[in-house]
PDB file of C-alpha atoms and ligand atoms in Angstrom:
ATOM      1  CA  UNK L   1     -17.395  16.399  14.402  1.00 48.00           C
ATOM      2  CA  UNK L   2     -14.721  17.133  11.756  1.00 50.00           C
ATOM      3  CA  UNK L   3     -14.480  20.611  10.124  1.00 52.00           C
ATOM      4  CA  UNK L   4     -13.959  21.093   6.587  1.00 56.00           C
ATOM      5  CA  UNK L   5     -11.729  23.631   5.293  1.00 62.00           C
ATOM      6  CA  UNK L   6     -12.078  25.033   1.940  1.00 66.00           C
ATOM      7  CA  UNK L   7      -9.434  26.556  -0.646  1.00 61.00           C
ATOM      8  CA  UNK L   8     -10.298  28.785  -3.734  1.00 60.00           C
ATOM      9  CA  UNK L   9      -7.726  27.625  -6.271  1.00 60.00           C
ATOM     10  CA  UNK L  10      -7.440  29.106  -9.684  1.00 62.00           C
ATOM     11  CA  UNK L  11      -6.057  26.750 -12.138  1.00 59.00           C
ATOM     12  CA  UNK L  12      -5.676  27.658 -16.230  1.00 64.00           C
ATOM     13  CA  UNK L  13      -8.184  30.507 -15.971  1.00 62.00           C
ATOM     14  CA  UNK L  14     -11.143  28.396 -14.338  1.00 63.00           C
ATOM     15  CA  UNK L  15     -11.276  28.507 -10.658  1.00 64.00           C
ATOM     16  CA  UNK L  16     -12.613  25.872  -8.093  1.00 65.00           C
ATOM     17  CA  UNK L  17     -13.162  25.121  -4.250  1.00 70.00           C
ATOM     18  CA  UNK L  18     -12.081  22.551  -2.938  1.00 74.00           C
ATOM     19  CA  UNK L  19     -11.454  20.843   0.582  1.00 79.00           C
ATOM     20  CA  UNK L  20      -8.166  22.204   2.285  1.00 87.00           C
ATOM     21  CA  UNK L  21      -5.644  19.403   2.986  1.00 91.00           C
ATOM     22  CA  UNK L  22      -2.885  20.995   5.584  1.00 93.00           C
ATOM     23  CA  UNK L  23       0.261  18.502   4.981  1.00 95.00           C
ATOM     24  CA  UNK L  24       1.489  19.059   8.906  1.00 96.00           C
ATOM     25  CA  UNK L  25      -1.797  17.786   9.888  1.00 96.00           C
ATOM     26  CA  UNK L  26      -2.156  15.021   7.492  1.00 95.00           C
ATOM     27  CA  UNK L  27       1.714  13.790   7.838  1.00 96.00           C
ATOM     28  CA  UNK L  28       1.076  13.752  11.925  1.00 97.00           C
ATOM     29  CA  UNK L  29      -2.127  11.757  11.771  1.00 96.00           C
ATOM     30  CA  UNK L  30      -0.570   9.200   9.307  1.00 96.00           C
ATOM     31  CA  UNK L  31       2.244   9.590  11.543  1.00 97.00           C
ATOM     32  CA  UNK L  32       0.168   8.018  14.603  1.00 97.00           C
ATOM     33  CA  UNK L  33      -1.513   5.445  12.189  1.00 96.00           C
ATOM     34  CA  UNK L  34      -4.572   7.514  11.738  1.00 96.00           C
ATOM     35  CA  UNK L  35      -6.675   8.505   8.853  1.00 96.00           C
ATOM     36  CA  UNK L  36      -5.154  11.695   7.366  1.00 95.00           C
ATOM     37  CA  UNK L  37      -8.374  13.132   6.359  1.00 94.00           C
ATOM     38  CA  UNK L  38     -10.486  12.407   9.355  1.00 94.00           C
ATOM     39  CA  UNK L  39      -7.744  11.844  12.403  1.00 94.00           C
ATOM     40  CA  UNK L  40     -10.295   8.737  13.568  1.00 95.00           C
ATOM     41  CA  UNK L  41     -10.170   5.752  11.447  1.00 95.00           C
ATOM     42  CA  UNK L  42      -7.134   3.362  11.881  1.00 96.00           C
ATOM     43  CA  UNK L  43      -4.353   3.706   8.815  1.00 96.00           C
ATOM     44  CA  UNK L  44      -3.113   0.457   9.047  1.00 96.00           C
ATOM     45  CA  UNK L  45      -5.242  -3.179   8.859  1.00 95.00           C
ATOM     46  CA  UNK L  46      -1.446  -4.997   9.588  1.00 94.00           C
ATOM     47  CA  UNK L  47       2.144  -3.548   9.811  1.00 94.00           C
ATOM     48  CA  UNK L  48       2.430  -2.154   7.041  1.00 93.00           C
ATOM     49  CA  UNK L  49      -0.738  -2.677   4.747  1.00 94.00           C
ATOM     50  CA  UNK L  50      -2.734  -0.130   5.043  1.00 94.00           C
ATOM     51  CA  UNK L  51      -7.027  -0.475   5.419  1.00 95.00           C
ATOM     52  CA  UNK L  52      -8.828  -0.119   1.892  1.00 94.00           C
ATOM     53  CA  UNK L  53     -11.210   2.663   3.347  1.00 93.00           C
ATOM     54  CA  UNK L  54     -11.324   4.400   6.023  1.00 95.00           C
ATOM     55  CA  UNK L  55     -13.735   3.228   8.869  1.00 94.00           C
ATOM     56  CA  UNK L  56     -15.009   6.861   9.609  1.00 95.00           C
ATOM     57  CA  UNK L  57     -15.106   9.041   7.064  1.00 94.00           C
ATOM     58  CA  UNK L  58     -15.055   6.465   4.107  1.00 92.00           C
ATOM     59  CA  UNK L  59     -11.811   7.752   2.355  1.00 92.00           C
ATOM     60  CA  UNK L  60     -10.110   5.537   0.147  1.00 92.00           C
ATOM     61  CA  UNK L  61      -6.790   4.769   0.820  1.00 92.00           C
ATOM     62  CA  UNK L  62      -5.067   1.732  -0.476  1.00 89.00           C
ATOM     63  CA  UNK L  63      -4.006   3.667  -3.671  1.00 83.00           C
ATOM     64  CA  UNK L  64      -1.133   5.668  -1.810  1.00 88.00           C
ATOM     65  CA  UNK L  65       2.031   5.091  -3.541  1.00 89.00           C
ATOM     66  CA  UNK L  66       4.490   5.368  -0.598  1.00 90.00           C
ATOM     67  CA  UNK L  67       6.716   2.299  -2.281  1.00 90.00           C
ATOM     68  CA  UNK L  68      10.261   2.617  -0.945  1.00 94.00           C
ATOM     69  CA  UNK L  69      10.257   6.119   0.285  1.00 95.00           C
ATOM     70  CA  UNK L  70       9.395   5.207   4.058  1.00 97.00           C
ATOM     71  CA  UNK L  71      12.545   2.589   4.049  1.00 97.00           C
ATOM     72  CA  UNK L  72      14.965   5.384   2.600  1.00 97.00           C
ATOM     73  CA  UNK L  73      13.857   7.560   5.421  1.00 97.00           C
ATOM     74  CA  UNK L  74      13.804   5.018   7.782  1.00 98.00           C
ATOM     75  CA  UNK L  75      17.458   4.024   6.724  1.00 97.00           C
ATOM     76  CA  UNK L  76      18.897   7.613   6.716  1.00 97.00           C
ATOM     77  CA  UNK L  77      17.196   8.425  10.061  1.00 97.00           C
ATOM     78  CA  UNK L  78      18.330   5.282  12.255  1.00 97.00           C
ATOM     79  CA  UNK L  79      21.728   5.320  10.269  1.00 96.00           C
ATOM     80  CA  UNK L  80      22.561   8.502  11.490  1.00 97.00           C
ATOM     81  CA  UNK L  81      21.400   7.853  14.675  1.00 96.00           C
ATOM     82  CA  UNK L  82      23.079   4.786  15.101  1.00 96.00           C
ATOM     83  CA  UNK L  83      26.573   5.840  14.028  1.00 95.00           C
ATOM     84  CA  UNK L  84      26.505   8.692  15.812  1.00 95.00           C
ATOM     85  CA  UNK L  85      25.967   6.871  18.898  1.00 94.00           C
ATOM     86  CA  UNK L  86      28.281   4.262  17.593  1.00 94.00           C
ATOM     87  CA  UNK L  87      31.130   7.170  17.418  1.00 93.00           C
ATOM     88  CA  UNK L  88      30.181   8.795  20.781  1.00 94.00           C
ATOM     89  CA  UNK L  89      30.252   5.403  22.544  1.00 93.00           C
ATOM     90  CA  UNK L  90      33.676   4.329  21.197  1.00 91.00           C
ATOM     91  CA  UNK L  91      34.670   7.934  22.484  1.00 93.00           C
ATOM     92  CA  UNK L  92      33.991   6.774  25.887  1.00 94.00           C
ATOM     93  CA  UNK L  93      34.246   3.337  26.734  1.00 91.00           C
ATOM     94  CA  UNK L  94      36.559   1.222  24.267  1.00 88.00           C
ATOM     95  CA  UNK L  95      34.578  -1.759  23.377  1.00 90.00           C
ATOM     96  CA  UNK L  96      35.734  -5.026  21.004  1.00 92.00           C
ATOM     97  CA  UNK L  97      34.332  -5.032  17.911  1.00 92.00           C
ATOM     98  CA  UNK L  98      31.910  -7.991  18.940  1.00 94.00           C
ATOM     99  CA  UNK L  99      30.700  -5.779  21.768  1.00 94.00           C
ATOM    100  CA  UNK L 100      29.873  -2.986  19.389  1.00 92.00           C
ATOM    101  CA  UNK L 101      28.486  -5.445  16.903  1.00 94.00           C
ATOM    102  CA  UNK L 102      26.536  -6.499  19.728  1.00 95.00           C
ATOM    103  CA  UNK L 103      25.071  -3.532  20.417  1.00 94.00           C
ATOM    104  CA  UNK L 104      24.551  -1.474  17.611  1.00 95.00           C
ATOM    105  CA  UNK L 105      22.993  -4.197  15.526  1.00 96.00           C
ATOM    106  CA  UNK L 106      19.512  -5.540  17.423  1.00 97.00           C
ATOM    107  CA  UNK L 107      19.508  -1.153  18.194  1.00 96.00           C
ATOM    108  CA  UNK L 108      19.270  -0.663  14.364  1.00 97.00           C
ATOM    109  CA  UNK L 109      17.146  -3.698  13.575  1.00 97.00           C
ATOM    110  CA  UNK L 110      14.599  -2.589  16.789  1.00 97.00           C
ATOM    111  CA  UNK L 111      14.545   1.054  15.556  1.00 97.00           C
ATOM    112  CA  UNK L 112      14.011   0.186  12.015  1.00 97.00           C
ATOM    113  CA  UNK L 113      11.110  -1.494  12.838  1.00 97.00           C
ATOM    114  CA  UNK L 114       9.703   0.665  15.388  1.00 97.00           C
ATOM    115  CA  UNK L 115      10.205   3.680  12.809  1.00 97.00           C
ATOM    116  CA  UNK L 116       8.697   2.152   9.653  1.00 97.00           C
ATOM    117  CA  UNK L 117       4.754   2.273  10.378  1.00 97.00           C
ATOM    118  CA  UNK L 118       5.145   6.058  11.846  1.00 97.00           C
ATOM    119  CA  UNK L 119       7.484   6.823   8.217  1.00 98.00           C
ATOM    120  CA  UNK L 120       5.074   5.388   5.900  1.00 97.00           C
ATOM    121  CA  UNK L 121       1.882   6.542   7.531  1.00 97.00           C
ATOM    122  CA  UNK L 122       3.696  10.107   7.431  1.00 97.00           C
ATOM    123  CA  UNK L 123       4.412  10.014   4.102  1.00 96.00           C
ATOM    124  CA  UNK L 124       0.840   8.617   3.081  1.00 95.00           C
ATOM    125  CA  UNK L 125      -0.472  11.598   4.660  1.00 95.00           C
ATOM    126  CA  UNK L 126       2.324  13.737   2.810  1.00 94.00           C
ATOM    127  CA  UNK L 127       0.476  11.972  -1.023  1.00 93.00           C
ATOM    128  CA  UNK L 128      -3.048  12.576   0.682  1.00 94.00           C
ATOM    129  CA  UNK L 129      -2.488  16.289   1.131  1.00 93.00           C
ATOM    130  CA  UNK L 130      -0.716  16.835  -2.015  1.00 91.00           C
ATOM    131  CA  UNK L 131      -3.545  14.964  -3.509  1.00 90.00           C
ATOM    132  CA  UNK L 132      -0.874  12.531  -5.731  1.00 89.00           C
ATOM    133  CA  UNK L 133      -1.938   9.598  -7.227  1.00 78.00           C
ATOM    134  CA  UNK L 134      -5.305   8.316  -5.889  1.00 78.00           C
ATOM    135  CA  UNK L 135      -5.551  11.251  -3.892  1.00 84.00           C
ATOM    136  CA  UNK L 136      -6.460  13.627  -6.122  1.00 77.00           C
ATOM    137  CA  UNK L 137     -10.012  14.720  -7.424  1.00 66.00           C
ATOM    138  CA  UNK L 138      -9.361  13.113 -10.704  1.00 60.00           C
ATOM    139  CA  UNK L 139      -8.372   9.463 -11.478  1.00 54.00           C
ATOM    140  CA  UNK L 140      -4.881   9.023 -12.068  1.00 52.00           C
ATOM    141  CA  UNK L 141      -3.612   9.773 -15.469  1.00 51.00           C
ATOM    142  CA  UNK L 142      -2.664   6.752 -17.804  1.00 52.00           C
ATOM    143  CA  UNK L 143       0.818   7.817 -17.542  1.00 51.00           C
ATOM    144  CA  UNK L 144       0.825   7.698 -13.666  1.00 52.00           C
ATOM    145  CA  UNK L 145      -0.481   4.033 -14.020  1.00 54.00           C
ATOM    146  CA  UNK L 146       2.130   1.159 -12.773  1.00 55.00           C
ATOM    147  CA  UNK L 147       2.709  -0.967 -15.460  1.00 57.00           C
ATOM    148  CA  UNK L 148       0.471  -3.905 -14.506  1.00 59.00           C
ATOM    149  CA  UNK L 149      -2.472  -1.633 -14.241  1.00 57.00           C
ATOM    150  CA  UNK L 150      -2.509  -0.772 -17.503  1.00 55.00           C
ATOM    151  CA  UNK L 151      -5.682  -1.325 -19.666  1.00 56.00           C
ATOM    152  CA  UNK L 152      -5.702  -4.302 -21.663  1.00 52.00           C
ATOM    153  CA  UNK L 153      -5.507  -3.509 -25.292  1.00 49.00           C
TER     154      UNK L 153
HETATM  155 ZN1  LIG R 201     -11.013   8.934   7.857  1.00 87.70          ZN
END
């Protein structure tokens, strides 16, 4: 059973009570491929494709806009680890360039593929916790719509 905690917020003189969405918990659930709302249902249907709705709590999950943020985060993490690893290895052993390439290129690809889904899940969890885009209480504002989502004239 999921306990829903609420918070009272005041915006512009009006106050409302709404469901609390802790950022750390939501990002952790997304990182672990579970729904950020309930932590039970699967977040991804395929490698990087989210399910439309959570099978457990019916939270809509296809409205996220993770876009390019997960690849940027993965590039930053993997780049720092691999360059640091390359430099540390180069200090200890004297390897040829092709030997370094044979070691670090596959490791970079494997690490990037391994991190992409968890990082995207964490970004979706962050967006859900912050009520961004389709995860808010209200439908997207017209200025938030992508150009191909503009209503017909
Ligand atoms: Zn759920």
